[in-house]
């Protein structure tokens, strides 16, 4: 893989200035038609919202919660004299598409709601006081990632009469997700201005090779004006352990490995001309060997969850206090991992996982894929996969890439769709991590994709969506499925299994939606998993209750969390704590 020109995470140091624009911004809701006038001059009678956060739950107003179409943000700012510097504007994530204006001039546009984008700012574009405007489009459909439904299919399913002519009802336009989480919208991660010298470091890629007690470290850098950069490797205490440059590997003697639950991070200090960037990294190996998943040559068993970036008021907006709390609760449970279901999470969260020794499966926002979308989203899927790997390639916490969640892999086109993406992920990743696709076909014997992946990852809900309330049947069905997948000789991981539980609902006889049933359900499925040595992990769905679209299956969101949305433990959490801490 060649070095890309992807952006580094913003950093404040002696050569780089960093200014964050987070705070209260002016705001206005729009409609389906883009209104450029709301980007050219200050919004009259503007609302106030906080950035970064979803706008949906910031107001006690149904218009915000169920908004469909464009919305408009504005903020005014001034900058110190930076005439001798290169100036860049960076957005951590804006969901789902946006156009950016500075002082009435469009300077950027982006599609995709979960990865960063940036644009260079010219001195000639700046004034003493500047107006930054961001127009955000939250609409989803069969050609977006994540995938949306058309209104007719969402309301009535396929093959039913036209509801306008038969039911005499006109439904106002709104989003109908083909995924089971709320379509939160807005500027979800921080907005930064940062500077670099004109001659600067554009990208850094670090790979390591362990040889006994030593490690070879290759630090490759994309440099604006070519040449090589000096490299200094520092240990966790800031002591220099190796020096060299980007032309040749460096050697670390008596290396400390990055271990799950026992993180050790080194820092590569790269100096180029007048620019400097410090990139943290870990020395560790990841490998699939037979039916085992190995980290540092030792079998690893995933204990943890699928989760969501989801919280009160913030919606999908970055919430660092909650990130700290979530990882603390995982450690309290004895969990060691999670999947970024169902989109790339913030870089801040991944940095925290690097520091805390939490193992991560990183997933693209390709959720809801079916035969109606395969032909429409492939190029977008390729781009978001490459962008995710380019952004996250240096994180030691990430040990596997997930191409998608629950696509229709029974479809005759599924294998030909996913295998080029599988190959692309291996080619793109300088660490060549394992690659998977998380499947959930009821007829698993017809799945055309899962057996071709490095790790077979499946979501399964026997005892809930299938055989609901019948744990004896659930145990039989889960056993039959494990017997089927055993034949492939590959690691198997259950990436979702769970049951809704209403917090505080208790029953002497475990019945669906009670805390007792959720606990017994998990015990039932685990009793099957424990019998098979090719099983390499269990990720419960979900870490915490989360918000979804309104519907008859959801009472104030999805209640499969073992914690409530405000992080209070249910009975199942105490069961998992006992199991995972053994």
JSON list of N, CA, C and O in Angstrom, two decimals, residues 73 214 248 462 496 502-503 549:
[
{"chain": "A", "resi": 73, "resn": "UNK", "atom": "N", "xyz": [-26.16, 25.87, 10.11]},
{"chain": "A", "resi": 73, "resn": "UNK", "atom": "CA", "xyz": [-25.38, 26.32, 11.26]},
{"chain": "A", "resi": 73, "resn": "UNK", "atom": "C", "xyz": [-24.54, 27.55, 10.85]},
{"chain": "A", "resi": 73, "resn": "UNK", "atom": "O", "xyz": [-24.06, 27.63, 9.72]},
{"chain": "A", "resi": 214, "resn": "UNK", "atom": "N", "xyz": [12.84, -7.75, 21.07]},
{"chain": "A", "resi": 214, "resn": "UNK", "atom": "CA", "xyz": [13.06, -6.51, 20.34]},
{"chain": "A", "resi": 214, "resn": "UNK", "atom": "C", "xyz": [11.95, -6.29, 19.31]},
{"chain": "A", "resi": 214, "resn": "UNK", "atom": "O", "xyz": [11.19, -7.21, 18.99]},
{"chain": "A", "resi": 248, "resn": "UNK", "atom": "N", "xyz": [14.61, 4.37, 7.10]},
{"chain": "A", "resi": 248, "resn": "UNK", "atom": "CA", "xyz": [14.99, 3.03, 7.54]},
{"chain": "A", "resi": 248, "resn": "UNK", "atom": "C", "xyz": [14.28, 2.69, 8.84]},
{"chain": "A", "resi": 248, "resn": "UNK", "atom": "O", "xyz": [13.97, 3.58, 9.65]},
{"chain": "A", "resi": 462, "resn": "UNK", "atom": "N", "xyz": [-31.90, -16.19, 18.55]},
{"chain": "A", "resi": 462, "resn": "UNK", "atom": "CA", "xyz": [-32.77, -17.28, 18.98]},
{"chain": "A", "resi": 462, "resn": "UNK", "atom": "C", "xyz": [-33.20, -17.02, 20.42]},
{"chain": "A", "resi": 462, "resn": "UNK", "atom": "O", "xyz": [-32.38, -16.77, 21.30]},
{"chain": "A", "resi": 496, "resn": "UNK", "atom": "N", "xyz": [-23.59, -10.25, 17.94]},
{"chain": "A", "resi": 496, "resn": "UNK", "atom": "CA", "xyz": [-24.80, -9.72, 18.59]},
{"chain": "A", "resi": 496, "resn": "UNK", "atom": "C", "xyz": [-25.64, -10.88, 19.08]},
{"chain": "A", "resi": 496, "resn": "UNK", "atom": "O", "xyz": [-25.86, -11.84, 18.35]},
{"chain": "A", "resi": 502, "resn": "UNK", "atom": "N", "xyz": [-36.90, -4.22, 30.18]},
{"chain": "A", "resi": 502, "resn": "UNK", "atom": "CA", "xyz": [-37.33, -2.94, 30.73]},
{"chain": "A", "resi": 502, "resn": "UNK", "atom": "C", "xyz": [-36.77, -2.84, 32.14]},
{"chain": "A", "resi": 502, "resn": "UNK", "atom": "O", "xyz": [-37.06, -3.68, 33.00]},
{"chain": "A", "resi": 503, "resn": "UNK", "atom": "N", "xyz": [-35.95, -1.84, 32.37]},
{"chain": "A", "resi": 503, "resn": "UNK", "atom": "CA", "xyz": [-35.32, -1.68, 33.69]},
{"chain": "A", "resi": 503, "resn": "UNK", "atom": "C", "xyz": [-36.38, -1.61, 34.79]},
{"chain": "A", "resi": 503, "resn": "UNK", "atom": "O", "xyz": [-37.33, -0.83, 34.72]},
{"chain": "A", "resi": 549, "resn": "UNK", "atom": "N", "xyz": [-35.90, 4.86, 15.90]},
{"chain": "A", "resi": 549, "resn": "UNK", "atom": "CA", "xyz": [-37.10, 5.45, 15.31]},
{"chain": "A", "resi": 549, "resn": "UNK", "atom": "C", "xyz": [-38.33, 4.93, 16.07]},
{"chain": "A", "resi": 549, "resn": "UNK", "atom": "O", "xyz": [-38.30, 3.85, 16.65]}
]
